[in-house]
CSV table of C-alpha atoms and ligand atoms in Angstrom, one decimal:
chain,number,residue,atom,x,y,z
H,1,MET,CA,61.3,204.9,234.6
H,2,ARG,CA,62.4,202.0,232.4
H,3,LYS,CA,60.5,198.7,233.1
H,4,VAL,CA,62.5,195.6,233.9
H,5,ARG,CA,61.6,193.4,230.9
H,6,LYS,CA,64.6,191.1,230.6
H,7,ALA,CA,66.2,188.5,232.8
H,8,VAL,CA,69.6,186.9,232.6
H,9,PHE,CA,70.2,183.3,233.8
H,10,PRO,CA,73.9,182.3,234.0
H,11,VAL,CA,73.7,178.5,233.4
H,12,ALA,CA,77.3,177.7,232.2
H,13,GLY,CA,78.6,176.1,235.4
H,14,LEU,CA,80.0,172.6,235.2
H,15,GLY,CA,78.2,171.3,238.3
H,16,THR,CA,81.2,169.3,239.5
H,17,ARG,CA,79.6,169.0,243.0
H,18,PHE,CA,76.9,166.8,241.5
H,19,LEU,CA,79.1,164.3,239.5
H,20,PRO,CA,78.2,161.7,238.4
H,21,ALA,CA,74.7,163.1,238.0
H,22,THR,CA,75.9,166.0,235.9
H,23,LYS,CA,78.2,164.1,233.6
H,24,ALA,CA,75.7,164.3,230.8
H,25,ILE,CA,72.8,166.4,232.3
H,26,PRO,CA,73.3,170.1,233.2
H,27,LYS,CA,72.9,170.7,237.0
H,28,GLU,CA,70.1,173.2,236.1
H,29,MET,CA,68.1,170.3,234.7
H,30,LEU,CA,68.1,168.2,237.9
H,31,THR,CA,64.6,167.9,239.2
H,32,VAL,CA,63.2,169.3,242.4
H,33,VAL,CA,60.0,167.2,242.9
H,34,ASP,CA,58.9,167.2,239.2
H,35,LYS,CA,60.3,170.4,237.7
H,36,PRO,CA,63.9,171.1,236.7
H,37,VAL,CA,65.7,173.6,238.9
H,38,ILE,CA,65.8,176.1,236.1
H,39,GLN,CA,62.1,176.1,235.7
H,40,TYR,CA,61.6,177.3,239.3
H,41,VAL,CA,63.8,180.3,238.5
H,42,VAL,CA,62.2,181.1,235.2
H,43,ASP,CA,58.7,180.9,236.8
H,44,GLU,CA,59.9,183.3,239.5
H,45,ALA,CA,61.0,185.8,236.8
H,46,ARG,CA,57.8,185.4,234.8
H,47,GLU,CA,55.8,186.1,238.0
H,48,ALA,CA,57.8,189.4,238.4
H,49,GLY,CA,56.6,190.5,234.9
H,50,ILE,CA,59.7,189.5,232.9
H,51,GLU,CA,59.0,189.2,229.2
H,52,HIS,CA,62.4,188.0,227.8
H,53,PHE,CA,64.6,185.2,229.2
H,54,ILE,CA,68.3,185.2,228.3
H,55,PHE,CA,70.4,182.1,229.1
H,56,VAL,CA,74.2,182.3,229.2
H,57,THR,CA,75.0,178.7,228.6
H,58,GLY,CA,78.1,176.6,227.9
H,59,ARG,CA,78.9,173.3,226.2
H,60,ASN,CA,76.6,170.3,227.0
H,61,LYS,CA,73.7,172.6,227.9
H,62,THR,CA,71.6,172.3,224.8
H,63,VAL,CA,68.9,170.3,226.7
H,64,ILE,CA,68.1,173.6,228.5
H,65,GLU,CA,67.1,175.1,225.2
H,66,ASP,CA,65.1,172.0,224.3
H,67,HIS,CA,63.3,172.2,227.6
H,68,PHE,CA,62.0,175.7,226.9
H,69,ASP,CA,60.9,174.7,223.3
H,70,VAL,CA,57.5,173.5,222.2
H,71,GLN,CA,57.4,169.7,222.1
H,72,VAL,CA,54.7,169.4,219.4
H,73,GLU,CA,54.4,165.6,219.4
H,74,LEU,CA,54.2,165.4,223.2
H,75,TYR,CA,51.6,168.2,223.4
H,76,ASP,CA,49.5,166.4,220.6
H,77,THR,CA,49.8,163.1,222.4
H,78,LEU,CA,48.7,164.6,225.8
H,79,ALA,CA,45.7,166.3,224.0
H,80,GLN,CA,44.7,163.1,222.3
H,81,ARG,CA,44.8,161.1,225.5
H,82,GLY,CA,42.7,163.8,227.3
H,83,LYS,CA,45.6,164.7,229.7
H,84,ASP,CA,44.4,168.3,229.7
H,85,ASP,CA,45.8,169.2,233.2
H,86,GLN,CA,49.3,168.1,232.3
H,87,LEU,CA,49.1,169.8,228.9
H,88,ALA,CA,47.9,173.1,230.5
H,89,ARG,CA,50.7,172.9,233.1
H,90,LEU,CA,53.3,172.6,230.4
H,91,GLN,CA,51.8,175.4,228.4
H,92,ARG,CA,51.7,177.7,231.4
H,93,MET,CA,55.5,177.2,231.8
H,94,GLN,CA,56.2,177.6,228.1
H,95,PRO,CA,57.8,180.9,227.0
H,96,ALA,CA,56.1,182.4,223.9
H,97,PRO,CA,57.9,182.4,220.5
H,98,GLY,CA,60.8,184.9,220.6
H,99,GLN,CA,60.8,185.2,224.4
H,100,THR,CA,64.1,183.3,224.9
H,101,SER,CA,67.7,184.0,223.8
H,102,PHE,CA,70.8,181.8,224.3
H,103,THR,CA,74.4,182.8,224.2
H,104,ARG,CA,77.5,181.0,225.4
H,105,GLN,CA,80.1,182.0,227.9
H,106,GLN,CA,82.8,179.9,226.0
H,107,VAL,CA,85.4,180.2,228.8
H,108,PRO,CA,84.6,179.9,232.6
H,109,LEU,CA,86.0,183.2,233.8
H,110,GLY,CA,83.5,183.7,236.6
H,111,LEU,CA,80.0,185.2,237.2
H,112,GLY,CA,81.0,188.7,236.2
H,113,HIS,CA,82.1,187.4,232.9
H,114,ALA,CA,79.0,185.3,232.4
H,115,VAL,CA,76.8,188.4,233.0
H,116,TRP,CA,79.0,190.5,230.5
H,117,CYS,CA,78.3,187.8,227.8
H,118,ALA,CA,74.6,188.9,227.9
H,119,ARG,CA,75.4,192.6,227.2
H,120,ASP,CA,74.2,192.8,223.6
H,121,LEU,CA,71.1,190.7,224.3
H,122,VAL,CA,70.2,193.0,227.3
H,123,GLY,CA,71.0,196.3,225.5
H,124,ASN,CA,70.6,199.6,227.2
H,125,GLU,CA,68.0,198.8,229.8
H,126,PRO,CA,67.8,197.6,233.4
H,127,PHE,CA,67.6,193.8,233.8
H,128,ALA,CA,67.0,191.1,236.4
H,129,LEU,CA,69.6,188.6,237.1
H,130,LEU,CA,68.7,185.2,238.7
H,131,LEU,CA,71.3,182.7,239.7
H,132,PRO,CA,69.8,179.3,239.1
H,133,ASP,CA,71.6,177.5,242.0
H,134,MET,CA,69.3,179.3,244.4
H,135,ILE,CA,65.6,178.5,244.4
H,136,MET,CA,63.2,180.2,246.6
H,137,GLN,CA,59.9,179.5,248.4
H,138,SER,CA,57.4,182.1,249.5
H,139,GLU,CA,53.8,183.1,248.7
H,140,VAL,CA,55.1,186.1,246.7
H,141,GLY,CA,58.3,185.6,244.7
H,142,CYS,CA,61.6,187.3,245.7
H,143,MET,CA,62.0,188.9,242.2
H,144,LYS,CA,58.4,190.2,242.2
H,145,GLU,CA,59.1,192.1,245.5
H,146,MET,CA,62.4,193.4,244.1
H,147,VAL,CA,60.6,194.8,241.1
H,148,GLU,CA,58.2,196.6,243.4
H,149,LEU,CA,61.3,198.2,245.2
H,150,TYR,CA,62.8,199.0,241.9
H,151,GLU,CA,59.6,200.8,240.9
H,152,GLN,CA,59.9,203.0,244.0
H,153,THR,CA,63.7,203.7,243.6
H,154,GLY,CA,64.7,203.2,239.9
H,155,SER,CA,68.0,202.0,241.2
H,156,ASN,CA,70.1,198.8,241.4
H,157,ILE,CA,68.6,196.2,243.8
H,158,ILE,CA,70.2,193.3,245.5
H,159,ALA,CA,68.3,190.7,247.5
H,160,VAL,CA,69.9,189.6,250.8
H,161,GLN,CA,69.2,187.2,253.6
H,162,GLU,CA,70.9,186.5,257.0
H,163,CYS,CA,73.5,183.8,257.3
H,164,ALA,CA,75.5,182.5,260.2
H,165,PRO,CA,78.8,184.4,260.6
H,166,GLU,CA,80.8,181.2,259.9
H,167,GLU,CA,79.0,180.9,256.6
H,168,ALA,CA,79.8,184.4,255.3
H,169,HIS,CA,83.0,183.4,253.5
H,170,LYS,CA,80.9,181.4,251.0
H,171,TYR,CA,79.0,184.4,249.7
H,172,GLY,CA,78.9,188.0,248.7
H,173,ILE,CA,78.1,190.1,251.8
H,174,VAL,CA,76.7,193.6,251.9
H,175,GLY,CA,77.0,196.5,254.4
H,176,ARG,CA,73.6,197.8,255.7
H,177,GLY,CA,72.8,201.5,255.7
H,178,GLU,CA,69.6,203.5,256.3
H,179,ASP,CA,66.2,201.9,255.7
H,180,ARG,CA,64.5,203.5,252.6
H,181,HIS,CA,61.1,202.5,251.0
H,182,SER,CA,60.8,198.7,251.4
H,183,GLY,CA,64.6,198.2,251.4
H,184,PHE,CA,67.8,199.7,252.7
H,185,GLN,CA,70.8,201.5,251.3
H,186,ILE,CA,73.8,199.3,250.6
H,187,THR,CA,77.0,200.8,252.0
H,188,ASP,CA,79.5,198.1,251.1
H,189,MET,CA,79.9,194.8,249.3
H,190,VAL,CA,82.6,192.1,249.7
H,191,GLU,CA,82.8,188.9,247.7
H,192,LYS,CA,83.8,185.9,249.9
H,193,PRO,CA,85.1,187.9,252.9
H,194,LYS,CA,87.9,186.4,255.0
H,195,PRO,CA,86.8,185.2,258.5
H,196,GLY,CA,86.0,188.1,260.8
H,197,THR,CA,86.0,190.8,258.0
H,198,ALA,CA,82.4,190.6,256.8
H,199,PRO,CA,80.6,194.0,257.0
H,200,SER,CA,77.3,192.3,258.2
H,201,ASN,CA,75.6,188.9,258.2
H,202,LEU,CA,73.6,189.8,255.1
H,203,PHE,CA,74.5,187.6,252.1
H,204,ILE,CA,73.6,188.2,248.5
H,205,ASN,CA,71.2,185.4,247.7
H,206,GLY,CA,71.4,185.4,243.9
H,207,ARG,CA,68.7,187.8,242.8
H,208,TYR,CA,69.6,191.3,241.4
H,209,ILE,CA,68.2,194.1,239.4
H,210,LEU,CA,71.0,195.9,237.6
H,211,GLN,CA,71.4,199.0,235.4
H,212,PRO,CA,73.1,198.5,232.0
H,213,GLU,CA,76.1,200.6,233.0
H,214,ILE,CA,77.3,197.5,234.8
H,215,PHE,CA,78.4,196.0,231.5
H,216,ASP,CA,81.0,198.8,230.8
H,217,ILE,CA,82.5,198.1,234.2
H,218,LEU,CA,82.5,194.4,233.7
H,219,GLN,CA,84.3,194.8,230.4
H,220,HIS,CA,87.4,196.0,232.3
H,221,GLN,CA,86.9,194.2,235.5
H,222,GLU,CA,90.0,192.3,236.8
H,223,LYS,CA,89.9,188.9,238.4
H,224,GLY,CA,89.0,188.9,242.1
H,225,ALA,CA,88.2,186.3,244.7
H,226,GLY,CA,88.9,182.7,243.5
H,227,GLY,CA,90.8,184.1,240.4
H,228,GLU,CA,87.4,184.9,238.8
H,229,ILE,CA,85.8,188.0,237.3
H,230,GLN,CA,83.5,188.8,240.2
H,231,LEU,CA,80.1,190.6,239.7
H,232,THR,CA,80.3,191.9,243.3
H,233,ASP,CA,83.6,193.8,242.5
H,234,ALA,CA,81.9,195.5,239.5
H,235,MET,CA,78.8,196.4,241.5
H,236,LEU,CA,81.0,198.0,244.1
H,237,LYS,CA,82.4,200.3,241.4
H,238,LEU,CA,79.0,201.1,240.0
H,239,ARG,CA,77.9,202.1,243.5
H,240,LYS,CA,80.2,205.1,243.2
H,241,SER,CA,77.9,206.6,240.6
H,242,GLN,CA,74.5,204.9,241.2
H,243,PRO,CA,72.5,204.0,244.3
H,244,PHE,CA,72.2,200.3,245.4
H,245,TYR,CA,69.3,199.2,247.6
H,246,GLY,CA,69.1,195.9,249.5
H,247,TYR,CA,65.9,194.0,249.6
H,248,HIS,CA,65.7,191.7,252.7
H,249,TYR,CA,64.0,188.5,251.5
H,250,THR,CA,62.3,186.6,254.3
H,251,GLY,CA,61.2,183.5,252.4
H,252,ARG,CA,63.2,180.3,252.2
H,253,THR,CA,66.2,179.9,249.9
H,254,PHE,CA,67.7,176.5,248.9
H,255,ASP,CA,71.2,176.3,247.6
H,256,CYS,CA,70.7,173.7,244.9
H,257,GLY,CA,74.4,174.1,244.0
H,258,SER,CA,75.2,171.6,246.9
H,259,PRO,CA,73.7,168.1,247.3
H,260,GLU,CA,72.5,168.9,250.8
H,261,GLY,CA,70.7,172.0,249.7
H,262,PHE,CA,69.2,170.1,246.8
H,263,VAL,CA,67.9,167.3,249.0
H,264,GLU,CA,66.4,170.0,251.4
H,265,ALA,CA,64.8,171.7,248.4
H,266,ASN,CA,63.1,168.5,247.3
H,267,VAL,CA,61.7,167.8,250.7
H,268,ALA,CA,60.5,171.4,251.2
H,269,PHE,CA,58.8,171.7,247.8
H,270,ALA,CA,57.2,168.3,248.2
H,271,LEU,CA,55.8,169.4,251.5
H,272,TRP,CA,54.7,172.8,250.0
H,273,ARG,CA,52.6,171.0,247.3
H,274,PRO,CA,48.9,170.5,248.5
H,275,ASP,CA,48.6,167.3,246.5
H,276,MET,CA,51.7,165.7,248.1
H,277,HIS,CA,51.9,167.3,251.6
H,278,ALA,CA,50.1,164.6,253.6
H,279,GLN,CA,51.8,161.6,252.1
H,280,VAL,CA,55.3,163.1,252.2
H,281,ALA,CA,54.9,164.4,255.8
H,282,HIS,CA,53.8,160.9,256.8
H,283,VAL,CA,56.9,159.4,255.2
H,284,ILE,CA,59.2,161.8,256.9
H,285,GLU,CA,57.6,161.3,260.2
H,286,ARG,CA,58.1,157.6,259.9
H,287,MET,CA,61.7,157.9,258.8
H,288,VAL,CA,62.5,160.3,261.7
H,289,ALA,CA,60.9,157.8,264.1
H,290,ASP,CA,63.0,155.0,262.7
H,291,LEU,CA,66.1,157.2,263.2
H,292,LYS,CA,65.6,157.6,266.9
H,293,PRO,CA,66.6,154.2,268.1
H,294,VAL,CA,69.7,154.4,265.9
H,295,GLU,CA,70.6,157.8,267.4
H,296,ARG,CA,70.0,156.4,270.9
H,297,ARG,CA,72.3,153.5,270.1
H,298,ARG,CA,75.0,155.8,268.8
H,299,SER,CA,74.8,158.2,271.8
H,300,ARG,CA,75.2,155.2,274.2
H,301,ARG,CA,78.6,154.2,272.5
P,1,G1P,C1,77.8,184.0,243.7
P,1,G1P,C2,78.0,185.5,244.0
P,1,G1P,C3,77.8,185.7,245.5
P,1,G1P,C4,76.5,185.2,246.0
P,1,G1P,C5,76.3,183.8,245.6
P,1,G1P,C6,74.9,183.3,245.9
P,1,G1P,O1,78.8,183.2,244.3
P,1,G1P,O2,79.2,185.8,243.5
P,1,G1P,O3,78.0,187.1,245.8
P,1,G1P,O4,76.4,185.4,247.4
P,1,G1P,O5,76.5,183.6,244.2
P,1,G1P,O6,74.7,182.0,245.6
P,1,G1P,P1,79.1,181.7,243.8
P,1,G1P,O7,78.0,180.9,244.4
P,1,G1P,O8,79.1,181.7,242.3
P,1,G1P,O9,80.4,181.4,244.4
């Protein structure tokens, strides 16, 4: 069985929901506590054994490339000042020389098209795909668990989580078949189903392991939901010739593509950090206590 060595990160999106913050800064570089969003996703891939990181970028995204480069002067300065912990932390997150590749999507034709842009960099091997809008929190990373399921099945894997039925139209939704290994067989996939038509309440949470045959399908894939070339439509075609397994992730997922999800991620990751937990929990408790009189006043009106 071929090992999953490479991961693709589609980072070409404009981030219009975060204007004006994203006028000059890519949304993937917004910080959750003290790391850019993209670093969480790259760290998740590295934990899963990924050795090569492929970024599908767009205009105004060069700072992402700079972020993953060695900053020689900064590292020297930290070393001279004895800031060994900070230096070690940066170095742990640093890809080794030759471990990153960057290509541009050029035109925003949708997720399926962004993935297809990585075809030559991936080549003829299975690959992980991580959508950086979604960051996750659990003791063991979502992608690491997916790689374990891949090693049992050698198939395509999609991570899913439960959503409220009224939220289903925002996502790709899968149909659930029989349980197998640590996952289940996927019977159907629909991108952004119309109300009342979703095959289940299991939404695709932005983590995939895909076989390279997806690229041949994406090459000819027509536009689907939202007038975009949809990865879900191409996966549905690939399912006719290859098995797809669902992995039910039970950790927490934050949709950093929306300001509300981004704020929630900041609070959750600050509380998750042993060095910050007590202070942040105290601040939140105080804020919530201050809110109560306001809520009481509102409810009396
Ligand atoms: C994409 C996928 C969708 C998935 C979602 C997760 O949609 O097409 O299947 O559920 O990511 O974030 P988008 O968020 O690009 O509309």
